[in-house]
């Protein structure tokens, strides 16, 4: 059983890498924002690092300057809401009733860890997260590129001023 974590009461898949908690939590907020604003689903590919990150979405067009400002505004509004970020363990069956499990790998464990960002987002995740969104800085989109039905957002989190 490689890549498995066993705690006192739960057995789950282990993270494949170290996560930068503020950036990774911001990815959750960005994904939910994209769902709410554009109904495009969570990113299908992501590369999240401490200095800058990127997320790819199935999309039909490039973003306008107004779209970018709207996304940044909503993500930063959520960050500034000081939402609790918590993880809770569920059976796959229970988790499927409250979260989208369509992106789980085939070898996922029967016990799933769902991460809640306040009442804004919920999804299965094995990565590290902040305890509260107040620990995240200011979200900024660096660039947005569109080609062949794919929107790529490059973004970072800046220290709060």
PDB file of C-alpha atoms in Angstrom:
ATOM      1  CA  UNK A   1       0.000   0.000   0.000  1.00  0.00           C
ATOM      2  CA  UNK A   2       2.173   2.834  -1.197  1.00  0.00           C
ATOM      3  CA  UNK A   3       1.043   6.459  -0.987  1.00  0.00           C
ATOM      4  CA  UNK A   4      -1.333   5.709   1.887  1.00  0.00           C
ATOM      5  CA  UNK A   5      -1.655   7.640   5.138  1.00  0.00           C
ATOM      6  CA  UNK A   6      -3.048   5.924   8.210  1.00  0.00           C
ATOM      7  CA  UNK A   7      -4.214   8.004  11.143  1.00  0.00           C
ATOM      8  CA  UNK A   8      -5.902   6.703  14.281  1.00  0.00           C
ATOM      9  CA  UNK A   9      -9.229   6.345  12.502  1.00  0.00           C
ATOM     10  CA  UNK A  10      -8.710   6.970   8.786  1.00  0.00           C
ATOM     11  CA  UNK A  11      -6.745   5.573   5.868  1.00  0.00           C
ATOM     12  CA  UNK A  12      -6.362   7.945   2.915  1.00  0.00           C
ATOM     13  CA  UNK A  13      -4.108   8.492  -0.067  1.00  0.00           C
ATOM     14  CA  UNK A  14      -0.952  10.484   0.708  1.00  0.00           C
ATOM     15  CA  UNK A  15      -0.067  13.728  -1.078  1.00  0.00           C
ATOM     16  CA  UNK A  16       2.282  13.283  -4.030  1.00  0.00           C
ATOM     17  CA  UNK A  17       4.158  16.488  -3.223  1.00  0.00           C
ATOM     18  CA  UNK A  18       4.567  19.216  -0.660  1.00  0.00           C
ATOM     19  CA  UNK A  19       1.878  21.862  -0.930  1.00  0.00           C
ATOM     20  CA  UNK A  20       2.185  25.590  -0.307  1.00  0.00           C
ATOM     21  CA  UNK A  21      -0.868  25.926   1.931  1.00  0.00           C
ATOM     22  CA  UNK A  22      -1.862  29.541   1.057  1.00  0.00           C
ATOM     23  CA  UNK A  23      -1.530  28.961  -2.686  1.00  0.00           C
ATOM     24  CA  UNK A  24      -3.269  25.608  -2.565  1.00  0.00           C
ATOM     25  CA  UNK A  25      -6.186  27.012  -0.575  1.00  0.00           C
ATOM     26  CA  UNK A  26      -6.405  29.879  -3.061  1.00  0.00           C
ATOM     27  CA  UNK A  27      -6.703  27.310  -5.867  1.00  0.00           C
ATOM     28  CA  UNK A  28      -9.835  25.955  -4.149  1.00  0.00           C
ATOM     29  CA  UNK A  29     -11.307  29.453  -3.960  1.00  0.00           C
ATOM     30  CA  UNK A  30     -10.385  30.227  -7.587  1.00  0.00           C
ATOM     31  CA  UNK A  31     -11.971  26.988  -8.802  1.00  0.00           C
ATOM     32  CA  UNK A  32     -15.234  27.656  -6.992  1.00  0.00           C
ATOM     33  CA  UNK A  33     -15.220  31.236  -8.293  1.00  0.00           C
ATOM     34  CA  UNK A  34     -14.800  30.013 -11.876  1.00  0.00           C
ATOM     35  CA  UNK A  35     -17.690  27.599 -11.359  1.00  0.00           C
ATOM     36  CA  UNK A  36     -19.946  30.314  -9.956  1.00  0.00           C
ATOM     37  CA  UNK A  37     -19.056  32.979 -12.517  1.00  0.00           C
ATOM     38  CA  UNK A  38     -18.701  30.890 -15.676  1.00  0.00           C
ATOM     39  CA  UNK A  39     -20.121  27.404 -14.960  1.00  0.00           C
ATOM     40  CA  UNK A  40     -16.933  25.900 -16.399  1.00  0.00           C
ATOM     41  CA  UNK A  41     -16.130  23.348 -13.718  1.00  0.00           C
ATOM     42  CA  UNK A  42     -12.962  23.032 -11.681  1.00  0.00           C
ATOM     43  CA  UNK A  43      -9.643  23.268 -13.492  1.00  0.00           C
ATOM     44  CA  UNK A  44      -8.666  20.109 -15.360  1.00  0.00           C
ATOM     45  CA  UNK A  45      -4.959  20.788 -14.907  1.00  0.00           C
ATOM     46  CA  UNK A  46      -3.084  22.808 -12.314  1.00  0.00           C
ATOM     47  CA  UNK A  47       0.470  23.546 -11.298  1.00  0.00           C
ATOM     48  CA  UNK A  48       0.468  25.234  -7.892  1.00  0.00           C
ATOM     49  CA  UNK A  49       3.724  26.572  -6.474  1.00  0.00           C
ATOM     50  CA  UNK A  50       4.716  29.104  -3.821  1.00  0.00           C
ATOM     51  CA  UNK A  51       5.725  31.907  -6.232  1.00  0.00           C
ATOM     52  CA  UNK A  52       3.183  31.516  -9.038  1.00  0.00           C
ATOM     53  CA  UNK A  53       0.647  29.013 -10.268  1.00  0.00           C
ATOM     54  CA  UNK A  54      -1.484  28.117 -13.267  1.00  0.00           C
ATOM     55  CA  UNK A  55      -4.887  26.529 -13.763  1.00  0.00           C
ATOM     56  CA  UNK A  56      -6.405  25.297 -17.036  1.00  0.00           C
ATOM     57  CA  UNK A  57     -10.164  25.354 -17.627  1.00  0.00           C
ATOM     58  CA  UNK A  58     -12.396  24.082 -20.417  1.00  0.00           C
ATOM     59  CA  UNK A  59     -13.696  27.372 -21.804  1.00  0.00           C
ATOM     60  CA  UNK A  60     -15.192  28.918 -24.928  1.00  0.00           C
ATOM     61  CA  UNK A  61     -13.352  32.259 -25.114  1.00  0.00           C
ATOM     62  CA  UNK A  62     -10.649  34.429 -23.661  1.00  0.00           C
ATOM     63  CA  UNK A  63     -11.408  36.572 -20.645  1.00  0.00           C
ATOM     64  CA  UNK A  64     -12.043  40.286 -20.912  1.00  0.00           C
ATOM     65  CA  UNK A  65     -10.394  42.806 -18.602  1.00  0.00           C
ATOM     66  CA  UNK A  66     -13.752  43.058 -16.811  1.00  0.00           C
ATOM     67  CA  UNK A  67     -13.830  39.263 -16.351  1.00  0.00           C
ATOM     68  CA  UNK A  68     -10.332  39.300 -14.843  1.00  0.00           C
ATOM     69  CA  UNK A  69     -11.247  42.142 -12.492  1.00  0.00           C
ATOM     70  CA  UNK A  70     -14.424  40.273 -11.502  1.00  0.00           C
ATOM     71  CA  UNK A  71     -12.528  37.037 -10.760  1.00  0.00           C
ATOM     72  CA  UNK A  72      -9.850  38.852  -8.760  1.00  0.00           C
ATOM     73  CA  UNK A  73     -12.493  40.803  -6.854  1.00  0.00           C
ATOM     74  CA  UNK A  74     -14.519  37.730  -5.921  1.00  0.00           C
ATOM     75  CA  UNK A  75     -11.486  35.612  -4.934  1.00  0.00           C
ATOM     76  CA  UNK A  76     -10.150  38.442  -2.773  1.00  0.00           C
ATOM     77  CA  UNK A  77     -13.594  39.004  -1.241  1.00  0.00           C
ATOM     78  CA  UNK A  78     -13.662  35.346  -0.172  1.00  0.00           C
ATOM     79  CA  UNK A  79     -10.092  35.536   1.159  1.00  0.00           C
ATOM     80  CA  UNK A  80     -10.971  38.642   3.198  1.00  0.00           C
ATOM     81  CA  UNK A  81     -14.065  36.919   4.621  1.00  0.00           C
ATOM     82  CA  UNK A  82     -11.863  35.112   7.167  1.00  0.00           C
ATOM     83  CA  UNK A  83     -13.439  31.750   6.436  1.00  0.00           C
ATOM     84  CA  UNK A  84     -12.449  28.678   8.422  1.00  0.00           C
ATOM     85  CA  UNK A  85     -10.745  26.013   6.307  1.00  0.00           C
ATOM     86  CA  UNK A  86     -11.221  22.515   7.665  1.00  0.00           C
ATOM     87  CA  UNK A  87     -10.906  18.910   6.613  1.00  0.00           C
ATOM     88  CA  UNK A  88     -13.290  16.127   7.471  1.00  0.00           C
ATOM     89  CA  UNK A  89     -13.191  12.425   6.605  1.00  0.00           C
ATOM     90  CA  UNK A  90     -16.059  10.595   4.897  1.00  0.00           C
ATOM     91  CA  UNK A  91     -16.654   7.269   3.227  1.00  0.00           C
ATOM     92  CA  UNK A  92     -16.712   7.558  -0.566  1.00  0.00           C
ATOM     93  CA  UNK A  93     -20.463   7.000  -0.496  1.00  0.00           C
ATOM     94  CA  UNK A  94     -21.054   9.792   2.058  1.00  0.00           C
ATOM     95  CA  UNK A  95     -18.619  12.144   0.286  1.00  0.00           C
ATOM     96  CA  UNK A  96     -20.380  11.621  -3.030  1.00  0.00           C
ATOM     97  CA  UNK A  97     -23.575  13.040  -1.559  1.00  0.00           C
ATOM     98  CA  UNK A  98     -21.968  16.415  -0.785  1.00  0.00           C
ATOM     99  CA  UNK A  99     -19.018  16.800  -3.174  1.00  0.00           C
ATOM    100  CA  UNK A 100     -18.149  16.154  -6.812  1.00  0.00           C
ATOM    101  CA  UNK A 101     -15.974  13.041  -6.926  1.00  0.00           C
ATOM    102  CA  UNK A 102     -15.619  12.853 -10.716  1.00  0.00           C
ATOM    103  CA  UNK A 103     -11.917  13.770 -10.672  1.00  0.00           C
ATOM    104  CA  UNK A 104     -10.842  11.152  -8.162  1.00  0.00           C
ATOM    105  CA  UNK A 105      -8.189   8.753  -9.414  1.00  0.00           C
ATOM    106  CA  UNK A 106      -9.196   5.119  -9.784  1.00  0.00           C
ATOM    107  CA  UNK A 107      -6.936   4.086  -6.900  1.00  0.00           C
ATOM    108  CA  UNK A 108      -8.419   6.536  -4.396  1.00  0.00           C
ATOM    109  CA  UNK A 109      -8.996   5.192  -0.924  1.00  0.00           C
ATOM    110  CA  UNK A 110     -12.427   4.291   0.425  1.00  0.00           C
ATOM    111  CA  UNK A 111     -12.057   7.028   3.021  1.00  0.00           C
ATOM    112  CA  UNK A 112     -11.944  10.505   1.535  1.00  0.00           C
ATOM    113  CA  UNK A 113     -10.798  13.760   3.018  1.00  0.00           C
ATOM    114  CA  UNK A 114     -13.082  16.641   2.069  1.00  0.00           C
ATOM    115  CA  UNK A 115     -11.781  20.172   2.478  1.00  0.00           C
ATOM    116  CA  UNK A 116     -14.275  22.910   3.302  1.00  0.00           C
ATOM    117  CA  UNK A 117     -13.480  26.589   2.707  1.00  0.00           C
ATOM    118  CA  UNK A 118     -16.208  28.020   4.914  1.00  0.00           C
ATOM    119  CA  UNK A 119     -19.474  27.483   3.072  1.00  0.00           C
ATOM    120  CA  UNK A 120     -17.886  28.648  -0.199  1.00  0.00           C
ATOM    121  CA  UNK A 121     -16.188  25.479  -1.444  1.00  0.00           C
ATOM    122  CA  UNK A 122     -16.008  21.776  -0.696  1.00  0.00           C
ATOM    123  CA  UNK A 123     -13.950  19.203  -2.537  1.00  0.00           C
ATOM    124  CA  UNK A 124     -11.905  16.067  -1.960  1.00  0.00           C
ATOM    125  CA  UNK A 125      -8.270  16.960  -1.393  1.00  0.00           C
ATOM    126  CA  UNK A 126      -5.175  15.498   0.249  1.00  0.00           C
ATOM    127  CA  UNK A 127      -3.065  18.685   0.195  1.00  0.00           C
ATOM    128  CA  UNK A 128      -2.104  21.192   2.859  1.00  0.00           C
ATOM    129  CA  UNK A 129      -4.328  24.209   3.506  1.00  0.00           C
ATOM    130  CA  UNK A 130      -4.378  27.250   5.744  1.00  0.00           C
ATOM    131  CA  UNK A 131      -6.644  27.152   8.809  1.00  0.00           C
ATOM    132  CA  UNK A 132      -8.342  30.419   7.872  1.00  0.00           C
ATOM    133  CA  UNK A 133      -8.484  32.434   4.650  1.00  0.00           C
ATOM    134  CA  UNK A 134      -7.103  35.419   6.594  1.00  0.00           C
ATOM    135  CA  UNK A 135      -3.705  33.679   6.273  1.00  0.00           C
ATOM    136  CA  UNK A 136      -3.759  34.218   2.482  1.00  0.00           C
ATOM    137  CA  UNK A 137      -2.488  37.404   0.853  1.00  0.00           C
ATOM    138  CA  UNK A 138      -3.967  39.187  -2.177  1.00  0.00           C
ATOM    139  CA  UNK A 139      -4.879  37.146  -5.266  1.00  0.00           C
ATOM    140  CA  UNK A 140      -3.637  38.516  -8.593  1.00  0.00           C
ATOM    141  CA  UNK A 141      -4.054  37.103 -12.112  1.00  0.00           C
ATOM    142  CA  UNK A 142      -0.769  37.475 -14.009  1.00  0.00           C
ATOM    143  CA  UNK A 143      -2.140  36.445 -17.412  1.00  0.00           C
ATOM    144  CA  UNK A 144      -5.015  34.718 -19.175  1.00  0.00           C
ATOM    145  CA  UNK A 145      -4.545  32.882 -22.469  1.00  0.00           C
ATOM    146  CA  UNK A 146      -7.137  31.086 -24.558  1.00  0.00           C
ATOM    147  CA  UNK A 147      -6.555  28.510 -27.317  1.00  0.00           C
ATOM    148  CA  UNK A 148      -8.379  25.420 -28.572  1.00  0.00           C
ATOM    149  CA  UNK A 149     -11.074  25.453 -25.888  1.00  0.00           C
ATOM    150  CA  UNK A 150      -8.576  25.856 -23.038  1.00  0.00           C
ATOM    151  CA  UNK A 151      -8.284  28.896 -20.804  1.00  0.00           C
ATOM    152  CA  UNK A 152      -5.021  29.111 -18.866  1.00  0.00           C
ATOM    153  CA  UNK A 153      -4.887  31.424 -15.873  1.00  0.00           C
ATOM    154  CA  UNK A 154      -1.494  32.252 -14.382  1.00  0.00           C
ATOM    155  CA  UNK A 155      -1.769  33.738 -10.918  1.00  0.00           C
ATOM    156  CA  UNK A 156       0.004  34.485  -7.681  1.00  0.00           C
ATOM    157  CA  UNK A 157      -0.699  35.585  -4.143  1.00  0.00           C
ATOM    158  CA  UNK A 158       0.920  38.818  -3.015  1.00  0.00           C
ATOM    159  CA  UNK A 159       1.572  39.787   0.602  1.00  0.00           C
ATOM    160  CA  UNK A 160      -1.145  42.021   2.031  1.00  0.00           C
ATOM    161  CA  UNK A 161      -0.249  45.679   2.181  1.00  0.00           C
TER     162      UNK A 161
END
